[in-house]
mmCIF file of C-alpha atoms and ligand atoms in Angstrom:
data_model
loop_
_atom_site.group_PDB
_atom_site.id
_atom_site.type_symbol
_atom_site.label_atom_id
_atom_site.label_comp_id
_atom_site.label_asym_id
_atom_site.label_seq_id
_atom_site.Cartn_x
_atom_site.Cartn_y
_atom_site.Cartn_z
ATOM 1 C CA UNK A 1 115.802 122.245 97.581
ATOM 2 C CA UNK A 2 116.613 120.936 100.980
ATOM 3 C CA UNK A 3 115.439 117.645 102.305
ATOM 4 C CA UNK A 4 112.145 117.784 103.829
ATOM 5 C CA UNK A 5 111.125 115.844 106.850
ATOM 6 C CA UNK A 6 108.017 114.971 108.595
ATOM 7 C CA UNK A 7 107.867 118.388 110.284
ATOM 8 C CA UNK A 8 105.172 119.166 107.883
ATOM 9 C CA UNK A 9 101.956 117.700 109.284
ATOM 10 C CA UNK A 10 99.499 115.763 107.239
ATOM 11 C CA UNK A 11 96.980 118.519 107.569
ATOM 12 C CA UNK A 12 99.435 121.009 106.072
ATOM 13 C CA UNK A 13 100.244 118.645 103.226
ATOM 14 C CA UNK A 14 96.610 118.115 102.554
ATOM 15 C CA UNK A 15 95.950 121.899 102.576
ATOM 16 C CA UNK A 16 98.720 122.241 100.073
ATOM 17 C CA UNK A 17 97.295 119.559 97.985
ATOM 18 C CA UNK A 18 93.861 121.228 98.055
ATOM 19 C CA UNK A 19 95.458 124.434 96.951
ATOM 20 C CA UNK A 20 97.270 122.694 94.189
ATOM 21 C CA UNK A 21 94.026 121.200 93.014
ATOM 22 C CA UNK A 22 92.390 124.680 92.670
ATOM 23 C CA UNK A 23 95.316 125.958 90.552
ATOM 24 C CA UNK A 24 95.251 122.862 88.241
ATOM 25 C CA UNK A 25 98.963 122.298 88.094
ATOM 26 C CA UNK A 26 100.426 121.449 84.758
ATOM 27 C CA UNK A 27 103.884 121.156 83.139
ATOM 28 C CA UNK A 28 105.129 120.260 79.822
ATOM 29 C CA UNK A 29 108.322 118.227 79.074
ATOM 30 C CA UNK A 30 111.284 119.331 77.142
ATOM 31 C CA UNK A 31 110.981 123.125 77.874
ATOM 32 C CA UNK A 32 114.528 123.324 79.237
ATOM 33 C CA UNK A 33 116.086 121.142 76.621
ATOM 34 C CA UNK A 34 114.652 123.299 73.855
ATOM 35 C CA UNK A 35 116.069 126.477 75.398
ATOM 36 C CA UNK A 36 113.364 128.347 73.814
ATOM 37 C CA UNK A 37 114.331 131.988 73.704
ATOM 38 C CA UNK A 38 112.464 132.829 70.460
ATOM 39 C CA UNK A 39 108.809 133.368 71.432
ATOM 40 C CA UNK A 40 107.404 132.462 67.991
ATOM 41 C CA UNK A 41 109.272 129.164 68.172
ATOM 42 C CA UNK A 42 108.065 128.711 71.711
ATOM 43 C CA UNK A 43 104.299 129.255 70.706
ATOM 44 C CA UNK A 44 104.788 126.868 67.876
ATOM 45 C CA UNK A 45 106.133 124.111 70.086
ATOM 46 C CA UNK A 46 103.409 124.800 72.633
ATOM 47 C CA UNK A 47 100.915 124.095 69.817
ATOM 48 C CA UNK A 48 102.611 120.899 69.008
ATOM 49 C CA UNK A 49 102.890 119.970 72.718
ATOM 50 C CA UNK A 50 99.384 121.131 73.479
ATOM 51 C CA UNK A 51 97.921 117.597 73.428
ATOM 52 C CA UNK A 52 100.937 115.841 74.745
ATOM 53 C CA UNK A 53 100.452 114.042 77.949
ATOM 54 C CA UNK A 54 103.097 112.186 79.772
ATOM 55 C CA UNK A 55 101.698 108.671 80.351
ATOM 56 C CA UNK A 56 102.670 107.277 83.671
ATOM 57 C CA UNK A 57 102.495 103.475 83.675
ATOM 58 C CA UNK A 58 101.940 101.592 86.862
ATOM 59 C CA UNK A 59 103.225 98.062 86.659
ATOM 60 C CA UNK A 60 102.912 96.117 89.831
ATOM 61 C CA UNK A 61 100.858 93.225 91.366
ATOM 62 C CA UNK A 62 97.089 94.041 91.698
ATOM 63 C CA UNK A 63 97.406 93.916 95.569
ATOM 64 C CA UNK A 64 99.755 96.944 95.213
ATOM 65 C CA UNK A 65 98.369 98.886 92.323
ATOM 66 C CA UNK A 66 94.759 98.697 93.613
ATOM 67 C CA UNK A 67 95.779 99.283 97.189
ATOM 68 C CA UNK A 68 94.497 102.339 99.065
ATOM 69 C CA UNK A 69 97.835 104.276 99.210
ATOM 70 C CA UNK A 70 98.421 103.610 95.539
ATOM 71 C CA UNK A 71 94.932 104.943 94.636
ATOM 72 C CA UNK A 72 95.634 108.045 96.690
ATOM 73 C CA UNK A 73 98.959 108.570 94.718
ATOM 74 C CA UNK A 74 97.066 108.099 91.417
ATOM 75 C CA UNK A 75 94.319 110.583 92.480
ATOM 76 C CA UNK A 76 97.105 113.200 93.110
ATOM 77 C CA UNK A 77 98.982 112.526 89.933
ATOM 78 C CA UNK A 78 95.750 112.812 87.894
ATOM 79 C CA UNK A 79 95.429 116.420 88.980
ATOM 80 C CA UNK A 80 98.303 117.261 86.688
ATOM 81 C CA UNK A 81 96.847 118.197 83.314
ATOM 82 C CA UNK A 82 99.864 116.908 81.429
ATOM 83 C CA UNK A 83 99.987 113.544 83.239
ATOM 84 C CA UNK A 84 97.937 110.508 82.396
ATOM 85 C CA UNK A 85 98.139 107.467 84.562
ATOM 86 C CA UNK A 86 97.653 103.949 83.209
ATOM 87 C CA UNK A 87 97.552 100.993 85.449
ATOM 88 C CA UNK A 88 98.687 97.685 83.797
ATOM 89 C CA UNK A 89 96.310 95.000 84.683
ATOM 90 C CA UNK A 90 97.731 92.008 86.548
ATOM 91 C CA UNK A 91 96.273 89.665 83.861
ATOM 92 C CA UNK A 92 98.316 91.476 81.178
ATOM 93 C CA UNK A 93 101.414 91.534 83.297
ATOM 94 C CA UNK A 94 101.285 87.873 84.026
ATOM 95 C CA UNK A 95 99.865 86.426 80.760
ATOM 96 C CA UNK A 96 100.741 88.617 77.916
ATOM 97 C CA UNK A 97 104.082 89.004 76.186
ATOM 98 C CA UNK A 98 105.782 92.342 76.892
ATOM 99 C CA UNK A 99 105.282 93.408 73.264
ATOM 100 C CA UNK A 100 101.553 93.580 74.062
ATOM 101 C CA UNK A 101 101.906 95.546 77.227
ATOM 102 C CA UNK A 102 100.595 99.159 77.047
ATOM 103 C CA UNK A 103 102.950 101.910 76.134
ATOM 104 C CA UNK A 104 104.048 104.639 78.577
ATOM 105 C CA UNK A 105 106.572 107.459 78.911
ATOM 106 C CA UNK A 106 107.344 106.952 82.524
ATOM 107 C CA UNK A 107 107.138 103.713 84.509
ATOM 108 C CA UNK A 108 106.491 103.067 88.155
ATOM 109 C CA UNK A 109 107.204 99.355 88.491
ATOM 110 C CA UNK A 110 108.144 97.390 91.560
ATOM 111 C CA UNK A 111 108.506 93.839 92.720
ATOM 112 C CA UNK A 112 106.251 92.097 95.225
ATOM 113 C CA UNK A 113 105.283 88.493 95.770
ATOM 114 C CA UNK A 114 104.446 86.784 92.405
ATOM 115 C CA UNK A 115 105.645 89.712 90.325
ATOM 116 C CA UNK A 116 107.557 88.715 87.073
ATOM 117 C CA UNK A 117 110.589 91.096 87.458
ATOM 118 C CA UNK A 118 112.562 89.633 84.529
ATOM 119 C CA UNK A 119 109.566 90.276 82.321
ATOM 120 C CA UNK A 120 109.212 93.866 83.596
ATOM 121 C CA UNK A 121 112.894 94.407 82.768
ATOM 122 C CA UNK A 122 112.366 93.088 79.265
ATOM 123 C CA UNK A 123 109.488 95.499 78.862
ATOM 124 C CA UNK A 124 111.584 98.401 80.061
ATOM 125 C CA UNK A 125 114.499 97.413 77.719
ATOM 126 C CA UNK A 126 112.064 97.215 74.789
ATOM 127 C CA UNK A 127 110.163 100.398 75.351
ATOM 128 C CA UNK A 128 112.825 102.352 77.411
ATOM 129 C CA UNK A 129 110.374 104.518 79.523
ATOM 130 C CA UNK A 130 111.695 106.763 82.225
ATOM 131 C CA UNK A 131 111.930 104.476 85.277
ATOM 132 C CA UNK A 132 111.081 105.814 88.633
ATOM 133 C CA UNK A 133 112.529 102.802 90.439
ATOM 134 C CA UNK A 134 115.352 100.999 88.739
ATOM 135 C CA UNK A 135 114.141 97.458 87.907
ATOM 136 C CA UNK A 136 117.610 95.719 87.757
ATOM 137 C CA UNK A 137 118.461 96.975 91.278
ATOM 138 C CA UNK A 138 115.223 95.336 92.535
ATOM 139 C CA UNK A 139 117.007 92.003 92.044
ATOM 140 C CA UNK A 140 119.382 93.023 94.742
ATOM 141 C CA UNK A 141 116.667 94.158 97.079
ATOM 142 C CA UNK A 142 113.810 91.771 96.347
ATOM 143 C CA UNK A 143 113.259 88.214 95.006
ATOM 144 C CA UNK A 144 112.930 87.770 91.252
ATOM 145 C CA UNK A 145 110.759 84.694 90.674
ATOM 146 C CA UNK A 146 112.854 83.563 87.828
ATOM 147 C CA UNK A 147 116.107 83.689 89.792
ATOM 148 C CA UNK A 148 117.965 80.694 90.960
ATOM 149 C CA UNK A 149 117.519 79.988 94.647
ATOM 150 C CA UNK A 150 121.196 80.673 95.325
ATOM 151 C CA UNK A 151 120.632 84.236 94.116
ATOM 152 C CA UNK A 152 117.482 84.629 96.074
ATOM 153 C CA UNK A 153 119.293 83.789 99.284
ATOM 154 C CA UNK A 154 121.817 86.401 98.824
ATOM 155 C CA UNK A 155 119.570 89.371 99.151
ATOM 156 C CA UNK A 156 120.346 90.661 102.649
ATOM 157 C CA UNK A 157 124.032 90.228 101.989
ATOM 158 C CA UNK A 158 123.807 92.143 98.744
ATOM 159 C CA UNK A 159 121.842 94.963 100.400
ATOM 160 C CA UNK A 160 124.485 95.122 103.136
ATOM 161 C CA UNK A 161 127.395 95.235 100.721
ATOM 162 C CA UNK A 162 125.830 97.939 98.736
ATOM 163 C CA UNK A 163 125.278 99.942 102.048
ATOM 164 C CA UNK A 164 128.896 99.294 102.970
ATOM 165 C CA UNK A 165 130.227 100.432 99.542
ATOM 166 C CA UNK A 166 128.304 103.654 99.970
ATOM 167 C CA UNK A 167 129.831 104.251 103.324
ATOM 168 C CA UNK A 168 126.461 103.978 105.021
ATOM 169 C CA UNK A 169 126.824 102.583 108.538
ATOM 170 C CA UNK A 170 125.197 99.298 109.463
ATOM 171 C CA UNK A 171 125.441 97.090 112.375
ATOM 172 C CA UNK A 172 128.692 95.015 112.686
ATOM 173 C CA UNK A 173 127.849 91.726 111.103
ATOM 174 C CA UNK A 174 129.124 88.365 109.797
ATOM 175 C CA UNK A 175 127.578 85.798 107.432
ATOM 176 C CA UNK A 176 127.272 82.188 108.574
ATOM 177 C CA UNK A 177 127.116 80.369 105.277
ATOM 178 C CA UNK A 178 126.074 76.725 105.527
ATOM 179 C CA UNK A 179 125.290 76.292 101.779
ATOM 180 C CA UNK A 180 128.572 77.070 100.118
ATOM 181 C CA UNK A 181 131.434 74.665 99.410
ATOM 182 C CA UNK A 182 133.397 76.331 102.075
ATOM 183 C CA UNK A 183 130.973 76.599 105.007
ATOM 184 C CA UNK A 184 131.811 79.205 107.745
ATOM 185 C CA UNK A 185 133.291 78.133 110.920
ATOM 186 C CA UNK A 186 131.013 78.483 113.933
ATOM 187 C CA UNK A 187 131.703 78.366 117.694
ATOM 188 C CA UNK A 188 128.733 78.630 119.947
ATOM 189 C CA UNK A 189 128.853 79.175 123.712
ATOM 190 C CA UNK A 190 126.348 80.189 126.221
ATOM 191 C CA UNK A 191 126.773 83.930 125.787
ATOM 192 C CA UNK A 192 128.280 84.468 122.408
ATOM 193 C CA UNK A 193 128.859 83.068 118.913
ATOM 194 C CA UNK A 194 131.997 83.232 116.778
ATOM 195 C CA UNK A 195 131.462 83.235 113.062
ATOM 196 C CA UNK A 196 134.867 82.723 111.226
ATOM 197 C CA UNK A 197 136.557 84.168 114.222
ATOM 198 C CA UNK A 198 134.317 87.208 114.586
ATOM 199 C CA UNK A 199 132.738 87.389 118.063
ATOM 200 C CA UNK A 200 129.185 88.394 118.783
ATOM 201 C CA UNK A 201 128.218 88.631 122.390
ATOM 202 C CA UNK A 202 124.570 88.458 123.363
ATOM 203 C CA UNK A 203 122.397 90.221 122.732
ATOM 204 C CA UNK A 204 122.845 89.624 119.110
ATOM 205 C CA UNK A 205 120.582 89.415 116.081
ATOM 206 C CA UNK A 206 120.156 86.384 113.776
ATOM 207 C CA UNK A 207 118.676 87.168 110.360
ATOM 208 C CA UNK A 208 117.946 84.501 107.642
ATOM 209 C CA UNK A 209 119.962 85.584 104.613
ATOM 210 C CA UNK A 210 116.930 85.521 102.370
ATOM 211 C CA UNK A 211 115.411 89.052 102.619
ATOM 212 C CA UNK A 212 112.059 87.526 102.106
ATOM 213 C CA UNK A 213 112.322 85.597 105.281
ATOM 214 C CA UNK A 214 111.312 87.723 108.251
ATOM 215 C CA UNK A 215 111.877 85.190 110.928
ATOM 216 C CA UNK A 216 114.557 87.216 112.821
ATOM 217 C CA UNK A 217 115.634 86.051 116.191
ATOM 218 C CA UNK A 218 117.329 88.079 118.949
ATOM 219 C CA UNK A 219 119.190 86.271 121.667
ATOM 220 C CA UNK A 220 119.397 87.550 125.233
ATOM 221 C CA UNK A 221 122.401 87.158 127.550
ATOM 222 C CA UNK A 222 122.144 84.859 130.524
ATOM 223 C CA UNK A 223 122.437 87.986 132.738
ATOM 224 C CA UNK A 224 119.058 89.109 131.338
ATOM 225 C CA UNK A 225 117.449 85.629 131.717
ATOM 226 C CA UNK A 226 118.626 84.087 128.407
ATOM 227 C CA UNK A 227 116.234 82.862 125.813
ATOM 228 C CA UNK A 228 115.315 84.624 122.568
ATOM 229 C CA UNK A 229 112.696 86.893 120.914
ATOM 230 C CA UNK A 230 111.359 85.422 117.621
ATOM 231 C CA UNK A 231 110.215 88.166 115.227
ATOM 232 C CA UNK A 232 107.840 87.522 112.289
ATOM 233 C CA UNK A 233 105.576 89.254 109.783
ATOM 234 C CA UNK A 234 102.947 90.916 111.848
ATOM 235 C CA UNK A 235 99.894 88.763 112.549
ATOM 236 C CA UNK A 236 97.131 90.903 114.025
ATOM 237 C CA UNK A 237 98.306 92.230 117.354
ATOM 238 C CA UNK A 238 101.612 90.363 117.485
ATOM 239 C CA UNK A 239 104.939 90.922 115.845
ATOM 240 C CA UNK A 240 107.196 88.661 117.952
ATOM 241 C CA UNK A 241 107.114 86.064 120.761
ATOM 242 C CA UNK A 242 109.533 85.183 123.561
ATOM 243 C CA UNK A 243 111.157 81.694 123.515
ATOM 244 C CA UNK A 244 113.096 80.055 126.179
ATOM 245 C CA UNK A 245 115.491 78.683 123.481
ATOM 246 C CA UNK A 246 118.925 80.122 123.885
ATOM 247 C CA UNK A 247 120.777 78.199 121.211
ATOM 248 C CA UNK A 248 120.975 79.466 117.737
ATOM 249 C CA UNK A 249 119.268 77.768 114.705
ATOM 250 C CA UNK A 250 121.197 74.780 113.398
ATOM 251 C CA UNK A 251 120.190 74.709 109.783
ATOM 252 C CA UNK A 252 120.082 77.436 107.111
ATOM 253 C CA UNK A 253 122.399 80.421 106.501
ATOM 254 C CA UNK A 254 122.142 83.513 108.716
ATOM 255 C CA UNK A 255 123.643 86.934 109.215
ATOM 256 C CA UNK A 256 124.691 87.492 112.712
ATOM 257 C CA UNK A 257 124.894 91.056 113.850
ATOM 258 C CA UNK A 258 125.286 93.183 116.949
ATOM 259 C CA UNK A 259 122.019 94.268 118.602
ATOM 260 C CA UNK A 260 121.678 98.040 118.438
ATOM 261 C CA UNK A 261 120.004 99.443 121.587
ATOM 262 C CA UNK A 262 117.491 101.994 120.548
ATOM 263 C CA UNK A 263 114.783 103.943 122.461
ATOM 264 C CA UNK A 264 112.470 100.948 121.608
ATOM 265 C CA UNK A 265 111.340 102.315 118.201
ATOM 266 C CA UNK A 266 112.343 101.667 114.641
ATOM 267 C CA UNK A 267 112.621 104.689 112.361
ATOM 268 C CA UNK A 268 110.895 104.035 109.030
ATOM 269 C CA UNK A 269 112.127 106.392 106.375
ATOM 270 C CA UNK A 270 110.567 106.821 102.887
ATOM 271 C CA UNK A 271 112.250 108.748 100.246
ATOM 272 C CA UNK A 272 110.701 110.493 97.194
ATOM 273 C CA UNK A 273 113.876 111.344 95.177
ATOM 274 C CA UNK A 274 117.165 112.077 96.897
ATOM 275 C CA UNK A 275 115.996 115.485 98.303
ATOM 276 C CA UNK A 276 112.840 114.457 100.041
ATOM 277 C CA UNK A 277 112.338 111.929 102.935
ATOM 278 C CA UNK A 278 109.413 111.239 105.236
ATOM 279 C CA UNK A 279 110.057 109.418 108.440
ATOM 280 C CA UNK A 280 108.034 108.007 111.318
ATOM 281 C CA UNK A 281 108.870 105.793 114.219
ATOM 282 C CA UNK A 282 107.008 102.672 115.356
ATOM 283 C CA UNK A 283 107.455 100.453 118.339
ATOM 284 C CA UNK A 284 110.131 97.866 117.654
ATOM 285 C CA UNK A 285 108.929 94.280 117.273
ATOM 286 C CA UNK A 286 111.981 93.261 119.307
ATOM 287 C CA UNK A 287 110.417 94.457 122.493
ATOM 288 C CA UNK A 288 107.473 92.374 123.879
ATOM 289 C CA UNK A 289 105.933 91.775 120.496
ATOM 290 C CA UNK A 290 102.637 93.399 121.202
ATOM 291 C CA UNK A 291 101.648 95.741 118.398
ATOM 292 C CA UNK A 292 100.548 99.123 119.590
ATOM 293 C CA UNK A 293 97.222 100.010 117.912
ATOM 294 C CA UNK A 294 94.998 103.071 118.206
ATOM 295 C CA UNK A 295 91.109 103.069 118.455
ATOM 296 C CA UNK A 296 90.838 102.592 114.673
ATOM 297 C CA UNK A 297 93.141 99.686 114.782
ATOM 298 C CA UNK A 298 95.993 101.551 112.992
ATOM 299 C CA UNK A 299 99.460 101.056 114.291
ATOM 300 C CA UNK A 300 100.603 103.820 116.487
ATOM 301 C CA UNK A 301 103.412 105.830 114.958
ATOM 302 C CA UNK A 302 105.502 108.625 116.436
ATOM 303 C CA UNK A 303 106.622 111.795 114.723
ATOM 304 C CA UNK A 304 110.260 111.912 113.701
ATOM 305 C CA UNK A 305 112.295 114.852 112.507
ATOM 306 C CA UNK A 306 115.308 113.637 110.660
ATOM 307 C CA UNK A 307 118.705 115.138 111.557
ATOM 308 C CA UNK A 308 121.009 116.288 108.723
ATOM 309 C CA UNK A 309 123.062 113.143 109.037
ATOM 310 C CA UNK A 310 119.875 111.050 108.660
ATOM 311 C CA UNK A 311 118.841 113.073 105.588
ATOM 312 C CA UNK A 312 122.183 112.419 104.072
ATOM 313 C CA UNK A 313 121.693 108.689 104.664
ATOM 314 C CA UNK A 314 118.294 108.890 102.946
ATOM 315 C CA UNK A 315 119.867 110.659 99.933
ATOM 316 C CA UNK A 316 122.582 107.947 99.810
ATOM 317 C CA UNK A 317 120.115 105.015 100.091
ATOM 318 C CA UNK A 318 117.848 106.431 97.364
ATOM 319 C CA UNK A 319 120.647 106.985 94.938
ATOM 320 C CA UNK A 320 122.672 103.925 95.664
ATOM 321 C CA UNK A 321 119.718 101.621 95.139
ATOM 322 C CA UNK A 322 118.397 103.784 92.281
ATOM 323 C CA UNK A 323 114.891 103.709 93.790
ATOM 324 C CA UNK A 324 113.178 107.214 93.682
ATOM 325 C CA UNK A 325 110.547 105.836 96.104
ATOM 326 C CA UNK A 326 112.443 103.912 98.718
ATOM 327 C CA UNK A 327 111.598 102.749 102.139
ATOM 328 C CA UNK A 328 114.243 101.689 104.723
ATOM 329 C CA UNK A 329 114.723 101.010 108.324
ATOM 330 C CA UNK A 330 116.937 103.167 110.488
ATOM 331 C CA UNK A 331 118.087 102.307 114.024
ATOM 332 C CA UNK A 332 118.827 105.351 116.226
ATOM 333 C CA UNK A 333 121.197 103.869 118.707
ATOM 334 C CA UNK A 334 121.821 105.940 121.859
ATOM 335 C CA UNK A 335 120.115 108.795 120.135
ATOM 336 C CA UNK A 336 123.108 109.578 117.887
ATOM 337 C CA UNK A 337 124.709 106.578 116.305
ATOM 338 C CA UNK A 338 122.780 105.657 113.167
ATOM 339 C CA UNK A 339 122.583 102.303 111.427
ATOM 340 C CA UNK A 340 120.516 101.161 108.418
ATOM 341 C CA UNK A 341 119.288 97.647 109.021
ATOM 342 C CA UNK A 342 116.937 97.008 106.169
ATOM 343 C CA UNK A 343 116.142 98.400 102.683
ATOM 344 C CA UNK A 344 112.780 97.601 101.083
ATOM 345 C CA UNK A 345 112.586 99.696 97.836
ATOM 346 C CA UNK A 346 109.238 100.935 96.729
ATOM 347 C CA UNK A 347 106.959 100.793 99.830
ATOM 348 C CA UNK A 348 104.042 102.690 101.062
ATOM 349 C CA UNK A 349 103.780 104.298 104.483
ATOM 350 C CA UNK A 350 101.863 101.497 106.291
ATOM 351 C CA UNK A 351 98.244 102.239 106.872
ATOM 352 C CA UNK A 352 97.393 99.354 109.183
HETATM 353 N N1 LIG B 1 120.975 95.073 114.576
HETATM 354 C C1 LIG B 1 119.816 95.236 115.165
HETATM 355 N N2 LIG B 1 119.753 95.762 116.369
HETATM 356 C C2 LIG B 1 118.484 95.993 116.971
HETATM 357 N N3 LIG B 1 117.383 95.633 116.449
HETATM 358 C C3 LIG B 1 117.353 95.148 115.116
HETATM 359 C C4 LIG B 1 118.606 94.908 114.393
HETATM 360 N N4 LIG B 1 118.316 94.457 113.280
HETATM 361 C C5 LIG B 1 117.005 94.380 113.155
HETATM 362 N N5 LIG B 1 116.393 94.737 114.339
HETATM 363 C C6 LIG B 1 114.991 94.755 114.597
HETATM 364 O O1 LIG B 1 114.393 93.812 113.849
HETATM 365 C C7 LIG B 1 113.383 94.323 113.013
HETATM 366 C C8 LIG B 1 113.355 93.431 111.759
HETATM 367 O O2 LIG B 1 114.686 93.482 111.132
HETATM 368 P P1 LIG B 1 114.762 93.922 109.589
HETATM 369 O O3 LIG B 1 116.219 93.839 109.221
HETATM 370 O O4 LIG B 1 114.100 95.132 109.270
HETATM 371 O O5 LIG B 1 114.052 92.688 108.804
HETATM 372 P P2 LIG B 1 112.702 92.566 107.990
HETATM 373 O O6 LIG B 1 112.058 93.896 108.001
HETATM 374 O O7 LIG B 1 113.135 92.107 106.704
HETATM 375 O O8 LIG B 1 111.939 91.489 108.707
HETATM 376 C C9 LIG B 1 113.745 95.734 112.789
HETATM 377 O O9 LIG B 1 112.728 96.526 112.449
HETATM 378 C C10 LIG B 1 114.311 96.077 114.201
HETATM 379 O O10 LIG B 1 113.267 96.404 115.102
HETATM 380 MG MG1 LIG B 2 112.418 95.875 108.078
#
């Protein structure tokens, strides 16, 4: 199957889904492994398998597992006769030992704020369900609460080094490490910085090395009036503000990277397995910081058709991070040069 893109409209998808609903889809596991040529044996196994449902466990924080997009996903999964979904309660996840967690054959589990990732890994090691999104790799993408602060701070670097190892292009970058025993050398002048000898002319991007810290600054060259744009996690109608500050932050460790000029949008890609990716574009928070919303208050998104090169990137990201469901940000610079700037793991297409 080729990689799908967003060329299929939501209406078409919904029609397909309604059709699926009428035909009551089902499947049973192990058919291929058995290699059942003999019909008698096949019927016998069918009888044994008749009542066998694959239990799909959802293990995530309540905010995620009770969210609207997750409820939509569950409604669709429940249409499959041979699937049963089982949402682990947050109370159980947080307070019960993993031995007491419910059993499942297949696990959809992902980290978000407050989620005990180490515990989920223990559960997975104990019961060995089929994991949709690899849990160990989530340490590299997200913060595990039990991890040391030094580990936590490495996230963006780790994501970047995985991308590099896979030959996926990312913006040219350097790490300014102020925490380690051998801090990086920094030279700052009006229109550029040098990190360990690597020069970044303005405009450049400054990202905190903790992937959980979304306070990303973009510095403008003096020729464009100087100052900087301060990005943050969306608050209502704003995603960034302009500041007249032209000097870089003086404490903490950061990634400095070249600013990739785009058409003013970020391409948000969501994979479902290596062969399927949905993409949509949204106004970049790096512009004026005013979030575009429609009449219902939803953020405006633009349709995107992924090129073959982009589909290949989606495949590589999904496989490299071992996350079947994986969201990431793609910068389309000058319409053709592609750079991945952020990998988020399991994420829903935003509804607000
Ligand atoms: N190198 C870059 N060039 C241009 N814009 C960038 C670059 N890196 C990030 N951005 C912009 O900043 C936004 C936030 O950066 P990102 O790395 O996705 O961090 P996070 O989502 O964790 O806050 C991106 O969506 C994009 O609009
Ligand atoms: Mg991002």
